[in-house]
XYZ file of N, CA, C and O in Angstrom:
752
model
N 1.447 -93.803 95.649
C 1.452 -92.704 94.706
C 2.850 -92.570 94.093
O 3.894 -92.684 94.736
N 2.758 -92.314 92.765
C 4.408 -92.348 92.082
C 4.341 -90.775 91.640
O 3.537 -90.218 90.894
N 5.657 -90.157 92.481
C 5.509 -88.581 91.577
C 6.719 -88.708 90.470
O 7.554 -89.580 90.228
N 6.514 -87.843 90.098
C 7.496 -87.628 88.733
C 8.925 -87.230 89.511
O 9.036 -86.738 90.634
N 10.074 -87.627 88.487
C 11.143 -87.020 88.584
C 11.646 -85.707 88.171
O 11.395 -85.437 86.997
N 12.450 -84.607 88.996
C 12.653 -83.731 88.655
C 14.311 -83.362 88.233
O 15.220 -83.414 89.061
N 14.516 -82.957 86.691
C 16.006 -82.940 86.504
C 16.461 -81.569 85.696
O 16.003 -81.019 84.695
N 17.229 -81.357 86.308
C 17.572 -79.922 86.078
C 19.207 -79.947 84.862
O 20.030 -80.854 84.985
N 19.330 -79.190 84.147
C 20.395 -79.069 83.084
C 20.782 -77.758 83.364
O 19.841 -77.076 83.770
N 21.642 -77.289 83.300
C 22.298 -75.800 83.738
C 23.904 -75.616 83.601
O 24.695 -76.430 84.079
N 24.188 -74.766 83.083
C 25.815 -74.327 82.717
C 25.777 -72.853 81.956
O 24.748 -72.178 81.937
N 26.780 -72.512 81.451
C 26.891 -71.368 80.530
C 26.151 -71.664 79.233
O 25.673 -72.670 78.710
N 26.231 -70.649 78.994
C 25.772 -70.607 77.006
C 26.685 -71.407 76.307
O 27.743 -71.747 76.837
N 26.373 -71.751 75.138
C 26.944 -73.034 74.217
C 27.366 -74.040 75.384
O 28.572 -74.192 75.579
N 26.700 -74.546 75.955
C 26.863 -75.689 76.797
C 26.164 -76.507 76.203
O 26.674 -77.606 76.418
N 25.191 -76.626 75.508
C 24.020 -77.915 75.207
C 23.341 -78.240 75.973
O 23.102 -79.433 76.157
N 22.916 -77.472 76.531
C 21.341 -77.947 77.696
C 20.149 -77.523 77.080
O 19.164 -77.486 77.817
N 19.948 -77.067 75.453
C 18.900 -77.365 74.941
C 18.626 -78.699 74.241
O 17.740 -79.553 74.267
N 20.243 -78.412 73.351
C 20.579 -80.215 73.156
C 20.293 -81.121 74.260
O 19.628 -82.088 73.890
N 20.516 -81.116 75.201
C 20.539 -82.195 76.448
C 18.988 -82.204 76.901
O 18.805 -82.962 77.853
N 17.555 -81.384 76.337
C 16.194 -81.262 77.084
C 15.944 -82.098 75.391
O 15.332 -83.162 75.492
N 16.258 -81.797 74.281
C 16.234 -82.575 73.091
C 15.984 -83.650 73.261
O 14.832 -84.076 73.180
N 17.041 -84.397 73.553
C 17.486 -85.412 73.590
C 16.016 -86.247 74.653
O 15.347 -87.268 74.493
N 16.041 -85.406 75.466
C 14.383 -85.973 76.343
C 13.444 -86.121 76.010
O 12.673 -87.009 76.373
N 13.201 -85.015 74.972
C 11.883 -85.105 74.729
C 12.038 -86.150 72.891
O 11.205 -86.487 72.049
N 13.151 -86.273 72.984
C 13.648 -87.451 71.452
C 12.826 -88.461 72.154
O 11.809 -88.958 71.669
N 13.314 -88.740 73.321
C 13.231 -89.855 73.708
C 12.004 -90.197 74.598
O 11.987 -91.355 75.013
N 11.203 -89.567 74.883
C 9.677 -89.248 75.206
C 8.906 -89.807 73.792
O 8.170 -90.792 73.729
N 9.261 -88.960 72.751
C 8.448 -88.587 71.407
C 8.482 -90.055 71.166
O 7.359 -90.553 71.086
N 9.676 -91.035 71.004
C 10.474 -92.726 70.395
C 9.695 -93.132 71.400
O 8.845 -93.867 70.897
N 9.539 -93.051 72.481
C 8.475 -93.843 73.490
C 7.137 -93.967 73.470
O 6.625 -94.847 74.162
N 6.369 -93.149 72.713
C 5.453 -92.829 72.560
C 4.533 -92.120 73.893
O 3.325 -92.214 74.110
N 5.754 -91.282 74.790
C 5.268 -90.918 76.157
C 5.047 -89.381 75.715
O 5.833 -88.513 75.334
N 3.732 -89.401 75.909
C 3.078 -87.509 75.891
C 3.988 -86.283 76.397
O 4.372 -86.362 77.563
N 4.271 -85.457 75.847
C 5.226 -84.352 76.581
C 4.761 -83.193 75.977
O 4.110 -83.030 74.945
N 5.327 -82.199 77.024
C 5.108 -80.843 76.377
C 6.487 -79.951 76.380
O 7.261 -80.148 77.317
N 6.883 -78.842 75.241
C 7.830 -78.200 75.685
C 7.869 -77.154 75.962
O 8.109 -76.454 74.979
N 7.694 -76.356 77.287
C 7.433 -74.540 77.458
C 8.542 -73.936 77.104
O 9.641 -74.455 77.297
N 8.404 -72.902 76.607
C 9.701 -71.707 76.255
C 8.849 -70.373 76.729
O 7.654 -70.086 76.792
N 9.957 -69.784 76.995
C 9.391 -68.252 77.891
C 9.472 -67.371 76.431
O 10.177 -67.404 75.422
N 7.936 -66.291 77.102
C 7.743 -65.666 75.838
C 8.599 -64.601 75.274
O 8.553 -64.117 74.143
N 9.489 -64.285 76.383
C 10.376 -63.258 76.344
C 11.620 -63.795 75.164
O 12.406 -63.036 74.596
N 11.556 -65.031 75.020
C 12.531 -65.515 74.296
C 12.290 -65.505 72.708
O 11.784 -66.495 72.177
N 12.658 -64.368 71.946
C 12.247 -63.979 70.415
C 13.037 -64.736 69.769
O 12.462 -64.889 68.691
N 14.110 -65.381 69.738
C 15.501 -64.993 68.920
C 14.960 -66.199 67.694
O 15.476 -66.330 66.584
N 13.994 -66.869 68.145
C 13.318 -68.194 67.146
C 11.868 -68.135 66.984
O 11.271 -67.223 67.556
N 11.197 -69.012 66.258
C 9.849 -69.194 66.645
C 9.711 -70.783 66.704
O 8.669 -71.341 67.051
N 10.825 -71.421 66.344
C 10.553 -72.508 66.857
C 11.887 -73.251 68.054
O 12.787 -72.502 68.433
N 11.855 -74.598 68.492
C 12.699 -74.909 69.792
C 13.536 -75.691 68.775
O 13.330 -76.692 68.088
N 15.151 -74.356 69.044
C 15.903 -75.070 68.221
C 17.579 -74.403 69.474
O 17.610 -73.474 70.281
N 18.676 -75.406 69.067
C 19.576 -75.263 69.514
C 20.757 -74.305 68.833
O 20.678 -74.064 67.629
N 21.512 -73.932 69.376
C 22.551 -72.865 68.896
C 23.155 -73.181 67.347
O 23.505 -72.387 66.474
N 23.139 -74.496 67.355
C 23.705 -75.526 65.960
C 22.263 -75.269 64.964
O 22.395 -75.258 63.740
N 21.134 -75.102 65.491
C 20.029 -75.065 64.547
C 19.165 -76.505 64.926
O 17.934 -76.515 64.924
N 19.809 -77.451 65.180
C 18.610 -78.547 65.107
C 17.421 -78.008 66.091
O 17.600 -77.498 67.197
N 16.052 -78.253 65.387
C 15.123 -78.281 65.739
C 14.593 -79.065 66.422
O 13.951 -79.821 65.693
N 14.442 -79.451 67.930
C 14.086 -80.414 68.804
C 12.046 -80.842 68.498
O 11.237 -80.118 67.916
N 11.829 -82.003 69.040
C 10.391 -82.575 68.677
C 9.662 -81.598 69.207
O 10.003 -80.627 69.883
N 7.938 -82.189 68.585
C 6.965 -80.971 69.375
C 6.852 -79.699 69.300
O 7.945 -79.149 69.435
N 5.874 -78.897 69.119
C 5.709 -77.527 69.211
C 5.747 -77.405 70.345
O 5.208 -78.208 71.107
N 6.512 -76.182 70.798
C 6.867 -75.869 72.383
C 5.399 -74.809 72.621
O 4.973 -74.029 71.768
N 4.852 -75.013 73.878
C 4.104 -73.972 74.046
C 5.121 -72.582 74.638
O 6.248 -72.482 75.123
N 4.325 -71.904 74.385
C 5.125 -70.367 74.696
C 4.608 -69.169 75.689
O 3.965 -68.256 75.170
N 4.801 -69.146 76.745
C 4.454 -68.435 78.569
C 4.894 -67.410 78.769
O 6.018 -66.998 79.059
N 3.907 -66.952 78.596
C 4.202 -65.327 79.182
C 4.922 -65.606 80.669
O 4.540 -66.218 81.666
N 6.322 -64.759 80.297
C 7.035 -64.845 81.913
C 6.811 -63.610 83.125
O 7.341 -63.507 84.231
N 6.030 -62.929 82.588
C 4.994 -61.745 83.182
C 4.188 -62.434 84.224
O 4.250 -62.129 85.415
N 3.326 -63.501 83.676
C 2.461 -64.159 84.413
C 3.004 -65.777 85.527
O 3.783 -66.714 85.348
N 2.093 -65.362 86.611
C 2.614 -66.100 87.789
C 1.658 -67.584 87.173
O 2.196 -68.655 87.452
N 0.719 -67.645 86.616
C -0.050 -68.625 86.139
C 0.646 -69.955 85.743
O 1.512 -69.899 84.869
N 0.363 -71.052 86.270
C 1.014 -71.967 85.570
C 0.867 -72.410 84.283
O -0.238 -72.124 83.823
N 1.698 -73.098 83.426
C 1.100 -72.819 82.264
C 0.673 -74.513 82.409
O 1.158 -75.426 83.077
N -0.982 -74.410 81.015
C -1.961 -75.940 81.086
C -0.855 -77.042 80.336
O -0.365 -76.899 79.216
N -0.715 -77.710 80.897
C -0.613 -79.336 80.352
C -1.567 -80.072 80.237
O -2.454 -79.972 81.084
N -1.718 -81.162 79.034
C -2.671 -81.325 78.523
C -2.909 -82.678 79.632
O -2.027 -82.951 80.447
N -4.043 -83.377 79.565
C -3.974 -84.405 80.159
C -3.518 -85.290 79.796
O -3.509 -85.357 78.567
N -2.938 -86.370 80.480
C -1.982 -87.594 79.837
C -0.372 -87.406 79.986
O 0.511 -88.253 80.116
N -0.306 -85.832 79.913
C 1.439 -85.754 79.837
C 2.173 -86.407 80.851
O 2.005 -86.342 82.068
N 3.025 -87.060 80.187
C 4.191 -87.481 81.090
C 5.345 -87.009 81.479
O 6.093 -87.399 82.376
N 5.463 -85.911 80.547
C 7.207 -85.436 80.841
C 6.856 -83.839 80.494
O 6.023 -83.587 79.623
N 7.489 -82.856 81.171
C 7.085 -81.467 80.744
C 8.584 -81.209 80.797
O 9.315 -81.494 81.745
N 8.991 -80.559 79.508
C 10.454 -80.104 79.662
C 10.675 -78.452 79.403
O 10.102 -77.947 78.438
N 11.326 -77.808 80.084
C 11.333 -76.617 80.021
C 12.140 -75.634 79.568
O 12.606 -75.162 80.605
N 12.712 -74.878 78.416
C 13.452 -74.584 77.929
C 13.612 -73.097 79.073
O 12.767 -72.686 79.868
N 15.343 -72.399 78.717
C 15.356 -71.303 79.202
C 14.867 -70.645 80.466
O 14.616 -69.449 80.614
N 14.743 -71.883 81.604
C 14.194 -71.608 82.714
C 14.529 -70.165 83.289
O 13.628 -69.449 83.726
N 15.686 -69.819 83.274
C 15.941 -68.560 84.047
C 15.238 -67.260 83.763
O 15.133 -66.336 84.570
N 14.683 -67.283 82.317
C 13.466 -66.012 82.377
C 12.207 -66.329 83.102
O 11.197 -65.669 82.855
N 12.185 -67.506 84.174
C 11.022 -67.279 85.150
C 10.845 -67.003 86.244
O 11.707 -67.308 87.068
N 9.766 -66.383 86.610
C 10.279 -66.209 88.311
C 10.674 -67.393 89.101
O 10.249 -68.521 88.851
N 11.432 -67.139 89.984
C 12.040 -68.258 90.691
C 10.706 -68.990 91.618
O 10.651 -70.220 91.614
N 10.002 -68.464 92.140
C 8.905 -69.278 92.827
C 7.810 -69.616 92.144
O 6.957 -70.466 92.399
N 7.930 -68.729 91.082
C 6.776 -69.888 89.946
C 7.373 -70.630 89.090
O 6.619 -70.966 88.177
N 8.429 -71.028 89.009
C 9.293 -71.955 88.427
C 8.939 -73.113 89.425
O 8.195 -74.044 89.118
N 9.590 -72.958 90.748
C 9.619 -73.906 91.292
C 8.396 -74.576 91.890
O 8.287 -75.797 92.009
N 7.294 -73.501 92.336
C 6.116 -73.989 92.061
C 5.420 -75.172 91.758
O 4.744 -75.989 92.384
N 5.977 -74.927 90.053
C 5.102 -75.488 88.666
C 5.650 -76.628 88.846
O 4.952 -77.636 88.955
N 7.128 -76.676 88.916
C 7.499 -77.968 88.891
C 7.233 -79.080 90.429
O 7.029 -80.293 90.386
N 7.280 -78.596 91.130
C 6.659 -79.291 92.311
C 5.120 -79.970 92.015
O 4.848 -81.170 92.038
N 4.292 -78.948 91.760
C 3.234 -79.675 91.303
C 2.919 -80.328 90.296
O 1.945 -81.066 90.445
N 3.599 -80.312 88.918
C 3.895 -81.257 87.904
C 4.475 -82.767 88.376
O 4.268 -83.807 87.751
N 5.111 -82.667 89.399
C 6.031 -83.967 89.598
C 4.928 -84.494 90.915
O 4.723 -85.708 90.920
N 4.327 -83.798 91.845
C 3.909 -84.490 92.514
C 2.722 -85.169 91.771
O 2.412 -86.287 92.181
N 1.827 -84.507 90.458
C 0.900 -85.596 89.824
C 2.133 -86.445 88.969
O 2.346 -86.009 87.838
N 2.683 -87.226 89.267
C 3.659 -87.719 88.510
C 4.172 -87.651 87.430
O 4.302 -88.638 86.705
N 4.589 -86.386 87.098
C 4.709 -85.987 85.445
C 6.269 -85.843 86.088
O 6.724 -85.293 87.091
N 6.783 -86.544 85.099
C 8.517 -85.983 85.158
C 8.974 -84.815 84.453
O 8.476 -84.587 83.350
N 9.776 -84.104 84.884
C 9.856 -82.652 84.764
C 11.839 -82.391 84.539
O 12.760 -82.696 85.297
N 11.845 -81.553 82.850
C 13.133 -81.312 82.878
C 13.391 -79.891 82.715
O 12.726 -79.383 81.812
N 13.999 -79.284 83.200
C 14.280 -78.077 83.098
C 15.698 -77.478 82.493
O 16.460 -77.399 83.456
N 16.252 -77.101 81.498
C 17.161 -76.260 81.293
C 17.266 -74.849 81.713
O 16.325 -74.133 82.055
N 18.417 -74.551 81.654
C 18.734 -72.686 81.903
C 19.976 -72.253 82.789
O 20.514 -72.861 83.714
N 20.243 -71.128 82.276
C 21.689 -70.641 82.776
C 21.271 -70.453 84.314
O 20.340 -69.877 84.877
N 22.729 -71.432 84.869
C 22.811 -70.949 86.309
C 23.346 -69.514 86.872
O 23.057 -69.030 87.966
N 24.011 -69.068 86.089
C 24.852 -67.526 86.347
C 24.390 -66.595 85.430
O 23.735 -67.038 84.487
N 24.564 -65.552 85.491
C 23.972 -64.660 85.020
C 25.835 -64.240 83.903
O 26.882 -64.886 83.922
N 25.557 -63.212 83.269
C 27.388 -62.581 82.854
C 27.955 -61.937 83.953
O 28.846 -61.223 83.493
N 27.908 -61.819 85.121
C 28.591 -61.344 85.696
C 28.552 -62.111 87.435
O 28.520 -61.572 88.542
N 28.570 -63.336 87.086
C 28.751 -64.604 88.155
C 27.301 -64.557 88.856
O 26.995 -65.633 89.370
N 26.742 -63.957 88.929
C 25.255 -63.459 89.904
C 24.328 -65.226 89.648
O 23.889 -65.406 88.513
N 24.197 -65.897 90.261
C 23.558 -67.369 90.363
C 21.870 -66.645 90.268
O 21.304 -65.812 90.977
N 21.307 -67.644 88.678
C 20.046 -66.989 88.978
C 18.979 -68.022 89.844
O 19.017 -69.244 89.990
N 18.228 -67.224 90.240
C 17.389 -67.787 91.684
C 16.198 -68.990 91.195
O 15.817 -69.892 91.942
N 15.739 -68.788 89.839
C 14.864 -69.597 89.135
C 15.748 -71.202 89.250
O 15.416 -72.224 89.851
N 16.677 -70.980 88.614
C 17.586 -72.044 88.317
C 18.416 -72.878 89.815
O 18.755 -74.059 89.743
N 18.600 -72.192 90.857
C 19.221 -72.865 91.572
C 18.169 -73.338 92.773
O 18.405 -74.240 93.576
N 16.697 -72.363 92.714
C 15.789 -73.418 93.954
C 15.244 -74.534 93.189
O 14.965 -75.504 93.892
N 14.918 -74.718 91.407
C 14.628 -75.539 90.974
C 15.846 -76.428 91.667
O 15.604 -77.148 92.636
N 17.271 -76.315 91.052
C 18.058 -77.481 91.689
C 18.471 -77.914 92.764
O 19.113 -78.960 92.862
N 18.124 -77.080 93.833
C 18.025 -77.315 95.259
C 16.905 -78.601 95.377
O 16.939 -79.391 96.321
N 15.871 -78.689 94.228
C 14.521 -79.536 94.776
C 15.059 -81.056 93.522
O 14.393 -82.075 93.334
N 15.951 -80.828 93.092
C 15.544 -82.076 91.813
C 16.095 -83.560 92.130
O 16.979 -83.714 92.972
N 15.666 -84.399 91.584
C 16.683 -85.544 91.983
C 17.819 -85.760 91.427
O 18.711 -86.474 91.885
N 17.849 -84.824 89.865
C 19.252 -84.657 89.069
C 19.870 -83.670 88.978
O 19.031 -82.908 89.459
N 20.846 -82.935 88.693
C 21.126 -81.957 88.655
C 22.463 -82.356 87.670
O 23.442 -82.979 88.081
N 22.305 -81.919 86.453
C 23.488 -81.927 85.273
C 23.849 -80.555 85.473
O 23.034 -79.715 85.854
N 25.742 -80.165 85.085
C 25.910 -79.026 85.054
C 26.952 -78.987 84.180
O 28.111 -79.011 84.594
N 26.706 -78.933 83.116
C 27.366 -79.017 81.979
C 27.848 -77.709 81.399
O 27.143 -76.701 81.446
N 29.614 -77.731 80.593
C 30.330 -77.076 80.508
C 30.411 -76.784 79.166
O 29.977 -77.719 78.493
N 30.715 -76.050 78.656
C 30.839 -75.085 77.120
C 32.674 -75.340 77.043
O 33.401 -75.818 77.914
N 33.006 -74.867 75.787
C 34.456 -74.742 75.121
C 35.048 -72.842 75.428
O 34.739 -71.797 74.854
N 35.888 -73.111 76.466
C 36.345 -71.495 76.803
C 36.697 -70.525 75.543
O 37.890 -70.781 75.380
N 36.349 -69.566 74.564
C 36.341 -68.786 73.561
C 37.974 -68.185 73.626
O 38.343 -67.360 72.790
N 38.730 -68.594 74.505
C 39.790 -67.829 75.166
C 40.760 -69.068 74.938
O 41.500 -69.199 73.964
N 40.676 -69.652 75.638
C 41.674 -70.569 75.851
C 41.332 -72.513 75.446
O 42.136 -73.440 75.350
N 40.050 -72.492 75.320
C 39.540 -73.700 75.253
C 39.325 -74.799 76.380
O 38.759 -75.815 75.977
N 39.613 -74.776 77.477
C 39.424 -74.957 78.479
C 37.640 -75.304 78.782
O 36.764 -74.769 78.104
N 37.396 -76.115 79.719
C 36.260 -76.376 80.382
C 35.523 -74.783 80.408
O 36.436 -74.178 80.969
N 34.613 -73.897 80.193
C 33.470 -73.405 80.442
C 32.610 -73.334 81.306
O 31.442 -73.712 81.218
N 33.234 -72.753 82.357
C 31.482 -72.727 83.459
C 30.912 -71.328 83.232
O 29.791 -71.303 83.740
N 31.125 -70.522 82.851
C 30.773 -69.213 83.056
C 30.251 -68.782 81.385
O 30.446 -69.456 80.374
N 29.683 -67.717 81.466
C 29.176 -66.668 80.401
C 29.455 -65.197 80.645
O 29.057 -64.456 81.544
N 30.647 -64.860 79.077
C 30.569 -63.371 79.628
C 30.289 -62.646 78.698
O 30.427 -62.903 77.502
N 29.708 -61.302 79.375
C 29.532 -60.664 78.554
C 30.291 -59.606 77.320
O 30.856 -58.574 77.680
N 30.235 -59.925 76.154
C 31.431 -59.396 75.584
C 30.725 -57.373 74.624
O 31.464 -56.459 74.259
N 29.751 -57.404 74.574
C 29.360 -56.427 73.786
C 29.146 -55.192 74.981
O 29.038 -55.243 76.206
N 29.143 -54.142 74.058
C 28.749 -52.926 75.193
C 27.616 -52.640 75.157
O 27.245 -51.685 75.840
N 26.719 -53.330 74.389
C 25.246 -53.744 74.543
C 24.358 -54.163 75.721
O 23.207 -53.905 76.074
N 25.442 -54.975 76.220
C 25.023 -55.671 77.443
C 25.651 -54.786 78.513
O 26.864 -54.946 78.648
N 25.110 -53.948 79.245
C 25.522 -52.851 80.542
C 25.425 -54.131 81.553
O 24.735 -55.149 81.498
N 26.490 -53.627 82.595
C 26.235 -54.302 84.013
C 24.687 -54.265 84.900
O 23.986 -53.254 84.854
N 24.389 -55.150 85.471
C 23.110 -55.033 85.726
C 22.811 -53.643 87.357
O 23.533 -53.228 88.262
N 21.396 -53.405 86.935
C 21.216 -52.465 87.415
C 21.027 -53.059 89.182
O 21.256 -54.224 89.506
N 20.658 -52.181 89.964
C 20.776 -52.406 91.263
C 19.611 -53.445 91.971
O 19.739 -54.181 92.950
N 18.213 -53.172 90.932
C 16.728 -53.230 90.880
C 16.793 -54.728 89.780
O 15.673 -55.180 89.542
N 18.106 -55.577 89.052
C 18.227 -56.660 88.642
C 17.363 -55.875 87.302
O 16.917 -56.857 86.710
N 17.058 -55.069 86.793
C 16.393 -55.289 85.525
C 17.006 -55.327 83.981
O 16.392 -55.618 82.955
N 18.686 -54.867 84.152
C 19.109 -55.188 82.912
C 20.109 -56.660 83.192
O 21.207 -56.766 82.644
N 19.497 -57.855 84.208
C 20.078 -59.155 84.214
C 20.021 -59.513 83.348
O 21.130 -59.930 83.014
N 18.872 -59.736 82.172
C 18.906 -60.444 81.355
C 18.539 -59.539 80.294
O 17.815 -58.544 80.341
N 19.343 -60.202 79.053
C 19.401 -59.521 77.767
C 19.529 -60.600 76.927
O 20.364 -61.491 77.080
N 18.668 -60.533 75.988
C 18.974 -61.914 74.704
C 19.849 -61.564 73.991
O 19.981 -60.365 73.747
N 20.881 -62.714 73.334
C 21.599 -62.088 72.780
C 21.907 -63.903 72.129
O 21.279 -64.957 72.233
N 23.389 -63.432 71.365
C 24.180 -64.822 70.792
C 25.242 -64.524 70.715
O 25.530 -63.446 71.235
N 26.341 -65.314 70.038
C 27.985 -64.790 69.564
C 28.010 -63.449 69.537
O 29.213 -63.205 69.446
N 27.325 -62.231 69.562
C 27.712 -61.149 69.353
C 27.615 -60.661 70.297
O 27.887 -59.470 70.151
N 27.245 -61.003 71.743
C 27.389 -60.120 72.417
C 27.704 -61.249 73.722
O 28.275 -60.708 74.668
N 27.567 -61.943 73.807
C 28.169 -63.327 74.950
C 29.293 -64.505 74.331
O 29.333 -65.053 73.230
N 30.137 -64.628 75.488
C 31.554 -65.665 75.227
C 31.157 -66.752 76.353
O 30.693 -66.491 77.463
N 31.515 -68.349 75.689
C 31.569 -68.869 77.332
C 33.170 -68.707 77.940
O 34.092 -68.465 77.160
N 33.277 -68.780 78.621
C 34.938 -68.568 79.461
C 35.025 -69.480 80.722
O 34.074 -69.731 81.463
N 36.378 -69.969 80.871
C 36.794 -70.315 81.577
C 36.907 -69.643 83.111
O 37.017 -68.418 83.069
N 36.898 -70.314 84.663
C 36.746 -69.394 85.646
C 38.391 -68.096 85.204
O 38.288 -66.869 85.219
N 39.457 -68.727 84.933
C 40.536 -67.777 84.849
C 40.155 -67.110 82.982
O 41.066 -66.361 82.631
N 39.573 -67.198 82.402
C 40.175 -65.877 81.397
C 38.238 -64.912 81.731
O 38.077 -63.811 81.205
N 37.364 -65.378 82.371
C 36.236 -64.906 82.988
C 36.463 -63.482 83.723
O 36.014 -63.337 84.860
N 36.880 -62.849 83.337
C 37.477 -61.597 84.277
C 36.225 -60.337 84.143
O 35.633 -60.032 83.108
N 36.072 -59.839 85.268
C 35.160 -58.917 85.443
C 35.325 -57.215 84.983
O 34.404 -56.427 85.193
C-alpha cells in the first residue's frame, strides 16, 4: 500500500506559503495530477486563491465551513489535496483529514501560520507538523529592521489581545493591521 505524503508550509504573514502551496498545485496542474484546493470559509478577504502579491494560484479552491467537523469531499482520482490557511481549522479535524487523505494515498499540503500575534503556537498547525514528512518554515522580511521574520505582529488597535476563551485569536486582516517582525523588534 503507498500512502501519500504529508507537507506542511508555516511561518509568519508575507512569508509565501501560499506562494509555496502554488507552486504545488502549478506543478500537480503541469503534471496532469488531479488536485484540489480547500480554503476555510471564514476566510473573506478574496473570492478567489490568490497570494498577498495578487497572483492567482490554479484551480478553483473549494471553500469549508470551519464550523463544521465534516471532512470536506475530494473528488475521486485526486492526488494531491492542498490546503490553504490551515490555522482557521480545528486542530483535530485538520489533522484528522489529513491522516486519512494520505493514508488513501493522496499527498497532502498544508499551509498556515504557526503563531498566532502574540507568539501563542496554533494547535491546527503544529499537530499537522508533528505528523508530516516535511515541514518548511519559512521566513518573511522584518517591517522594522529587515531581518529574517519568524513572527507576526499585531500592529492595529483593531486587533485586541486574545481573550482567555481564545476567541479573539484570530482576526483577518492585511498591512493594516499585521507586521512580520523579527524575534528582537517583535515586542509584546
Amino acid at each position: 500500500m503507498t500512502v501519500g505524503r504529508l507537507t506542511v508550509v508555516c511561518g509568519p504573514m508575507w512569508s509565501g506559503k501560499t506562494t509555496a502551496l502554488q507552486r504545488h498545485a502549478d506543478r500537480a496542474h503541469r503534471a496532469k495530477r488531479p488536485f484540489v484546493v480547500i480554503r476555510p470559509g471564514c476566510d473573506t478577504r478574496t473570492d478567489h486563491w490568490a497570494n498577498h502579491m495578487g497572483t492567482i494560484g490554479p484551480g478553483k479552491p473549494l471553500v469549508h465551513d470551519t464550523e463544521s467537523c465534516k471532512r470536506p469531499r475530494v473528488p475521486p482520482g485526486t492526488r494531491l489535496v492542498v490546503i490553504d490557511e490551515g490555522q482557521f481549522f480545528g486542530e483535530n479535524d485538520l489533522w484528522r483529514w489529513c491522516e486519512h487523505w494520505t493514508l488513501l494515498g493522496i499527498d497532502v499540503v498544508v499551509g498556515g501560520l504557526d503563531m498566532d500575534a502574540w507568539g501563542v503556537p496554533f494547535e491546527a498547525i503544529a499537530k499537522v507538523a508533528a505528523c508530516a514528512s516535511v515541514v518548511e518554515k519559512v521566513t518573511a522580511i522584518c517591517a522594522r529592521c529587515g531581518a529574517d521574520a519568524t513572527r507576526t505582529k499585531a500592529i492595529s488597535g483593531d486587533v485586541e489581545e486574545p481573550c482567555d476563551d481564545g476567541t479573539s485569536r484570530i482576526r483577518l486582516g492585511g498591512p493594516e493591521s499585521y507586521e512580520a517582525r523579527c524575534r528582537s523588534c517583535w515586542v509584546l
